[in-house]
Coordinates of C-alpha atoms in Angstrom, one line a residue:
X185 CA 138.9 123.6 50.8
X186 CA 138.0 126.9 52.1
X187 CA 134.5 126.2 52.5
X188 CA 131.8 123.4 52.5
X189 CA 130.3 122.9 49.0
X190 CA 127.3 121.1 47.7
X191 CA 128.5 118.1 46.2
X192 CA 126.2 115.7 43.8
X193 CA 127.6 112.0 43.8
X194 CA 125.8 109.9 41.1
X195 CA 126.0 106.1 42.3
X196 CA 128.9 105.8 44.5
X197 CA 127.3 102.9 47.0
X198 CA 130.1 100.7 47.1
X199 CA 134.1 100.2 46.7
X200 CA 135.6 103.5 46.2
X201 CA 132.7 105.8 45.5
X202 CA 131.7 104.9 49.1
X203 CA 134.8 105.9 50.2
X204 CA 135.4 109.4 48.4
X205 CA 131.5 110.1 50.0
X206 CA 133.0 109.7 53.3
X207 CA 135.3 111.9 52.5
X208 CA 133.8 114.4 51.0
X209 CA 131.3 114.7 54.6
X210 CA 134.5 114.6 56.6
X211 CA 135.3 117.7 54.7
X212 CA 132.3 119.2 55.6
X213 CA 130.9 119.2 52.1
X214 CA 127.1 119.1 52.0
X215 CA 126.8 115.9 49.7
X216 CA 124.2 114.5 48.0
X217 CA 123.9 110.7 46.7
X218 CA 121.4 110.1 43.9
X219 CA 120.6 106.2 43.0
X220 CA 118.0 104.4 42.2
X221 CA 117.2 103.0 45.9
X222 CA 119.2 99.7 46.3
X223 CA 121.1 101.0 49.1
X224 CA 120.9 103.8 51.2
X225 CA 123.1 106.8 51.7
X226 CA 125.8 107.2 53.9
X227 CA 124.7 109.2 57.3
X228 CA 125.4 112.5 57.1
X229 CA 124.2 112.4 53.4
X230 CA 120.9 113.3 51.8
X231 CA 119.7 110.4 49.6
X232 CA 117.7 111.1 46.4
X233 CA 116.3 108.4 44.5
X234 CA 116.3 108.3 40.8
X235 CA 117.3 106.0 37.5
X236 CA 119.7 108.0 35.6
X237 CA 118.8 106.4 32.6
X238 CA 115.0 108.0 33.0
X239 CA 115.6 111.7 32.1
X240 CA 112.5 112.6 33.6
X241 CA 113.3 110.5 36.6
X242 CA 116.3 112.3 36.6
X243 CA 115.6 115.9 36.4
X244 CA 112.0 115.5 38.8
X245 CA 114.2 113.9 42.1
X246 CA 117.1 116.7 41.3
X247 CA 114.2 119.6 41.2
X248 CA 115.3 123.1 41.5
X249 CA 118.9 121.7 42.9
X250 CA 122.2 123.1 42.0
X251 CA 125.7 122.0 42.7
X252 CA 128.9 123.2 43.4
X253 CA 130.3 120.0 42.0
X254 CA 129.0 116.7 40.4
X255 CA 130.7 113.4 40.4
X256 CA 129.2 110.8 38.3
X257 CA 130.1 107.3 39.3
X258 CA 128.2 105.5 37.2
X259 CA 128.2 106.7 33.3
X260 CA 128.9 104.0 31.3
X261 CA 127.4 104.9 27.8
X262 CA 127.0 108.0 25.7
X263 CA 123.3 107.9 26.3
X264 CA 123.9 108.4 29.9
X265 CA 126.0 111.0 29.4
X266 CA 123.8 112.7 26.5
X267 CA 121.2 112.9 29.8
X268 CA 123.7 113.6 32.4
X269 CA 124.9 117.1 29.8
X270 CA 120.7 118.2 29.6
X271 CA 119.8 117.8 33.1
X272 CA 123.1 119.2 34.6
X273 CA 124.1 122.0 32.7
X274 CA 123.8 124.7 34.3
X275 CA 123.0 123.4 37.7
X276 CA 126.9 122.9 38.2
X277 CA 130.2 124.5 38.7
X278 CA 132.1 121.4 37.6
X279 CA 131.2 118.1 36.6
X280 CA 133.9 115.1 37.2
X281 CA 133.2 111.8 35.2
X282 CA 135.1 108.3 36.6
X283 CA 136.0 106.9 33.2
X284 CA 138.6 104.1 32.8
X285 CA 142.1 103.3 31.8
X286 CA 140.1 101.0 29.3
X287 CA 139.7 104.0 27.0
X288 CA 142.9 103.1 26.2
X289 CA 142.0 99.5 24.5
X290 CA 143.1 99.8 21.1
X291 CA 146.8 101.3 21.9
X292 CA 149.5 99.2 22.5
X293 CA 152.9 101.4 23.8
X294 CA 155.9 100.4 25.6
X295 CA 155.5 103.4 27.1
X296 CA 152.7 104.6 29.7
X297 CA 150.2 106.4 27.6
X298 CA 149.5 110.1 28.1
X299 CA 145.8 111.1 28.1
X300 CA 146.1 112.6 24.5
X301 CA 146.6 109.1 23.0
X302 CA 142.3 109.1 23.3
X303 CA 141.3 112.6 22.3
X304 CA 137.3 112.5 23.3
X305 CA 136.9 115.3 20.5
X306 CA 137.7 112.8 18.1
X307 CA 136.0 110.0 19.3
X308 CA 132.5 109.2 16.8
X309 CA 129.3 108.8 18.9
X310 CA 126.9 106.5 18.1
X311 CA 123.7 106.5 20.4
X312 CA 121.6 103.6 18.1
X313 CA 123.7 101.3 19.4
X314 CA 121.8 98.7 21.8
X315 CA 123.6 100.2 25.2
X316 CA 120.9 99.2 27.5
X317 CA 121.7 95.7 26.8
X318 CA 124.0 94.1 29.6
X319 CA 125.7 91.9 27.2
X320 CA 126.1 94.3 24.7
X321 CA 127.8 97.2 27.4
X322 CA 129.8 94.7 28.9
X323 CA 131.4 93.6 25.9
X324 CA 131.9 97.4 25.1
X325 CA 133.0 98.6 28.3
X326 CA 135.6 100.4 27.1
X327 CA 134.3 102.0 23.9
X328 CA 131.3 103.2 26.0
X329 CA 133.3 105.0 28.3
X330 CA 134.8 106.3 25.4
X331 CA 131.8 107.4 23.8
X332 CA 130.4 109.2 27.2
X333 CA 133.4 111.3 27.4
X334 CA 132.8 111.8 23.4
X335 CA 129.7 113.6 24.4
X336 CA 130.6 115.7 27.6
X337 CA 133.8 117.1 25.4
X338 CA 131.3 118.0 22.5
X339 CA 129.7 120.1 24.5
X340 CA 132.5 121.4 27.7
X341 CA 132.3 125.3 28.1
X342 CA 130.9 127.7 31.2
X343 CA 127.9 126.4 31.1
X344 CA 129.3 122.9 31.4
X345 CA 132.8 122.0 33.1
X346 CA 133.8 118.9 32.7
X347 CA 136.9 116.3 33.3
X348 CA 136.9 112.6 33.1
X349 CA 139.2 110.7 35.8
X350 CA 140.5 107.9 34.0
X351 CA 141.2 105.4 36.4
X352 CA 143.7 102.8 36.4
X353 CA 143.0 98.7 38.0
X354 CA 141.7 99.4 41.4
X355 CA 142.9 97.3 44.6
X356 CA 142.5 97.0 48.0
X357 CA 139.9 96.9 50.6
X358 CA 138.4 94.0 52.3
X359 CA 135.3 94.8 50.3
X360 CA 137.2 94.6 46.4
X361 CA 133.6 92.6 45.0
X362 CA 135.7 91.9 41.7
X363 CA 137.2 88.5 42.6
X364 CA 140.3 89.1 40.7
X365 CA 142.6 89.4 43.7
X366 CA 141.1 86.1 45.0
X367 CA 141.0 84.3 41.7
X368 CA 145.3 84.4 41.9
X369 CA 145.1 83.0 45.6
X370 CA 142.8 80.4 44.6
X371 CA 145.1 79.4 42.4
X372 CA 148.1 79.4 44.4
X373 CA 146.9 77.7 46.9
X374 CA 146.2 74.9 45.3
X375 CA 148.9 74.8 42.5
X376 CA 146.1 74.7 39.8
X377 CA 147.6 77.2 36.7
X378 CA 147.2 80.5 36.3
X379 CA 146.5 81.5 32.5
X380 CA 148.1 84.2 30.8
X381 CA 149.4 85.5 27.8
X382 CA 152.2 84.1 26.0
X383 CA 154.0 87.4 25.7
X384 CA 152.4 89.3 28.7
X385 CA 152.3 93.0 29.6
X386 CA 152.8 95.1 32.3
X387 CA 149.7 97.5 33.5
X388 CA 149.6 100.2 36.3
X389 CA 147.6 100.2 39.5
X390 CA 146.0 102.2 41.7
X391 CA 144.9 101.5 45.6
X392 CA 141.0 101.9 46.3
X393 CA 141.8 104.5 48.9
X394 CA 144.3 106.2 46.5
X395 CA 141.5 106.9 44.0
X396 CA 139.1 107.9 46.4
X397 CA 141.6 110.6 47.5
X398 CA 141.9 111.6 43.9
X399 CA 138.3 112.1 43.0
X400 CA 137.8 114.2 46.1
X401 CA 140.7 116.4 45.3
X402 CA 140.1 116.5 41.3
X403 CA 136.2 117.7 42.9
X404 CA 137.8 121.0 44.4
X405 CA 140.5 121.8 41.5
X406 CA 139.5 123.3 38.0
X407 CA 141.3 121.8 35.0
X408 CA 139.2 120.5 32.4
X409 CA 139.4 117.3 29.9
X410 CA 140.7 113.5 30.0
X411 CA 143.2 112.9 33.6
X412 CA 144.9 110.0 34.1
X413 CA 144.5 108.4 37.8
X414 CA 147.3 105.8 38.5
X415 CA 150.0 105.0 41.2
X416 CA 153.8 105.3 39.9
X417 CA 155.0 102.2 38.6
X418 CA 153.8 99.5 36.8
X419 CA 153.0 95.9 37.9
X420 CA 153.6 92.6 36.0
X421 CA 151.5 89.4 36.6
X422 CA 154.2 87.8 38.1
X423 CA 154.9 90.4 40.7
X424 CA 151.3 89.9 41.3
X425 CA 151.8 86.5 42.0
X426 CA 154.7 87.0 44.4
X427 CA 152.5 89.7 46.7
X428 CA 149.9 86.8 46.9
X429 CA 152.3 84.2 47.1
X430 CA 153.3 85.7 50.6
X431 CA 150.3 84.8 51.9
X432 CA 150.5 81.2 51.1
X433 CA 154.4 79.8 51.9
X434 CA 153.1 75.8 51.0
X435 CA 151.1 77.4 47.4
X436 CA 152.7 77.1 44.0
X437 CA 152.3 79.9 41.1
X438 CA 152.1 78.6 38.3
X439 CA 152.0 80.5 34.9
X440 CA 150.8 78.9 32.2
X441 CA 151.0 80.5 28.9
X442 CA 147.7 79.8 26.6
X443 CA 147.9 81.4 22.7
X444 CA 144.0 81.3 22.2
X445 CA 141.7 81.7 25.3
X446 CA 140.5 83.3 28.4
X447 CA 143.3 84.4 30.1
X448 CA 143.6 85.5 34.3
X449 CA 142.4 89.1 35.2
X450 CA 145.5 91.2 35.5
X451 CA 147.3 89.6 32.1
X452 CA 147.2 91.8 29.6
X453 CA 148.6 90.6 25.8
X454 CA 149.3 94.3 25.5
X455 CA 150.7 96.8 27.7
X456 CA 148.1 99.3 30.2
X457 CA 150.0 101.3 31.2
X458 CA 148.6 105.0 31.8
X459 CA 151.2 108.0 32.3
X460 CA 150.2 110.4 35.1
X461 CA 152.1 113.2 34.5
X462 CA 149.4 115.2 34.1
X463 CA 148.1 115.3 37.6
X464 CA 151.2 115.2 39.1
X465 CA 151.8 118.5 37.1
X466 CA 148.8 119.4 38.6
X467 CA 149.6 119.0 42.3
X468 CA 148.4 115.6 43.1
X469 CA 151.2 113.3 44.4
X470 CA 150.8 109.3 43.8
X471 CA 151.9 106.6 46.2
X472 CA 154.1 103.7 44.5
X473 CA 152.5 100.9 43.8
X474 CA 155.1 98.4 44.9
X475 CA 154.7 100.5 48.3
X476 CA 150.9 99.4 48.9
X477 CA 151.0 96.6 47.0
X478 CA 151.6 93.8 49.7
X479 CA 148.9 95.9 52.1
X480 CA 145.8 95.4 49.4
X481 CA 146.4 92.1 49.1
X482 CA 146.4 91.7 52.9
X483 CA 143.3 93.8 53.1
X484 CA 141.4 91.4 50.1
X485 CA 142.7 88.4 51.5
X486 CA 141.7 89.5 55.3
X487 CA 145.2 88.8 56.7
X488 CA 146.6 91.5 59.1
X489 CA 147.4 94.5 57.5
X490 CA 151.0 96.5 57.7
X491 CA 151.9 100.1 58.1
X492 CA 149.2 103.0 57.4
X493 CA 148.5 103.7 53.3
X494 CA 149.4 107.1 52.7
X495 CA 146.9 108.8 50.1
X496 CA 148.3 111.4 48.2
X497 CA 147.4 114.3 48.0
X498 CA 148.0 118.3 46.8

């Protein structure tokens, strides 16, 4: 980066929107971290405090502010983004939306899917739908990330820049909050099974600090549209297993195929697997995951953690 920039993260208080805020300031980026109070923002940034579901909310904490770059952590419904394209356009340069390799729900390819598989422009938008219910967005999770990008494509252009950063399943840290990671060494540790498909699929992976390395760098580039985010390589359940395992010589893994039911996170009846071809074209250079695989589990398990993770990068 030539020169500092003013950088708007919305949400980013935990996981890896934490971490691309720190390093965004070690950049020297002005940054500023809009949420709706529950936690404070990082030292170094300014802290505006706002729900980003209230427009009005929204557009009285922002003021008269413009942006070099936005970053929205947090849009999970077309509503939000509906908002997100009236209050922001034209405040901002570029605006970078962290969508989800769940976009990808409804394919099903033994080959890692390239970002045109889900073309936002054809994606129908329905805002009547109840997305301010928990239930209902958690069910939907995927379709309204869908949606969102849906909207900001409808309207991309000069006055309104826009990509969506679809990520793949995040791991690592000693903060991961999802429990999926822990659920497996549960499990091993005790020999209890470990549900999964009968015929299960492969997905792809990326590492918490991996991802944060890619949001800061997709901030200062300017391509447009859908990017996959994901390490190279894809991951089975069972090599899951083993990385755990490691950390348990006396566990068991057992797999225990169920036809109907709820199955272990990371087994997948289908394969999700993203191709990232596209920001590798770009300049961006993914670890593998097979490299940094044994060191997130370390870090999520607490155990001592192995050589340095290398991010990426241009």
């Amino acid at each position: 980066m030539d020169k500092s920039r003013d950088v708007l993260v919305i949400g980013g208080n935990r996981y890896f929107g934490k971490r691309l805020i720190a390093r965004l300031l070690a950049a020297g980026d002005r940054v500023t971290v809009l949420n709706r109070g529950s936690s404070q923002a990082p030292a170094g940034a300014i802290h505006l405090v706002a729900d980003r579901n209230d427009e009005r909310s929204l557009r009285d904490a922002l003021g008269s502010r413009t942006f070099d770059v936005v970053v929205d952590q947090v849009c999970y419904t077309p509503r939000q983004a509906a908002t997100a394209r009236r209050v922001l356009s034209g405040r901002t340069r570029r605006h970078v939306m962290t969508s989800t390799v769940e976009v990808y729900e409804y394919e099903d390819s033994t080959t890692p899917v390239r970002e045109a598989a889900v073309d936002p422009l054809t994606v129908p938008v329905d805002l009547e739908l109840p997305w301010e219910d928990p239930e209902f967005l958690e069910a939907h999770y995927g379709e309204g990330k869908r949606q969102a990008e849906a909207v900001l494509a409808a309207e991309a252009g000069p006055e309104f820049p826009y990509t969506a950063v679809r990520v793949a399943h995040v791991l690592g840290g000693a903060d991961d909050f999802t429990g999926r990671l822990q659920h497996y060494a549960d499990r091993i540790r005790t020999g209890d099974p470990i549900a999964v498909p009968v015929v299960n699929r492969p997905a792809t992976y990326i590492h918490v600090e991996e991802i944060a390395a890619f949001l800061a760098w997709a901030a200062g580039e300017d391509f447009t549209g859908p990017v996959n985010a994901a390490s190279d390589g894809l991951l089975t359940t069972q090599e899951l297993c083993e990385a755990v395992a490691a950390h348990f010589p006396d566990g068991k893994t057992v797999l225990h195929p169920v036809e109907v039911g709820e199955v272990s996170p990371f087994s997948f009846a289908r394969a999700y697997g993203m191709d990232n071809s596209r920001a590798t074209g770009l300049g961006f250079t993914f670890d593998d995951v097979r490299r940094w695989l044994p060191r997130a589990v370390a870090e999520t398990l607490g155990e001592p953690l192995g050589e340095p993770l290398a991010t990426g990068g241009a």
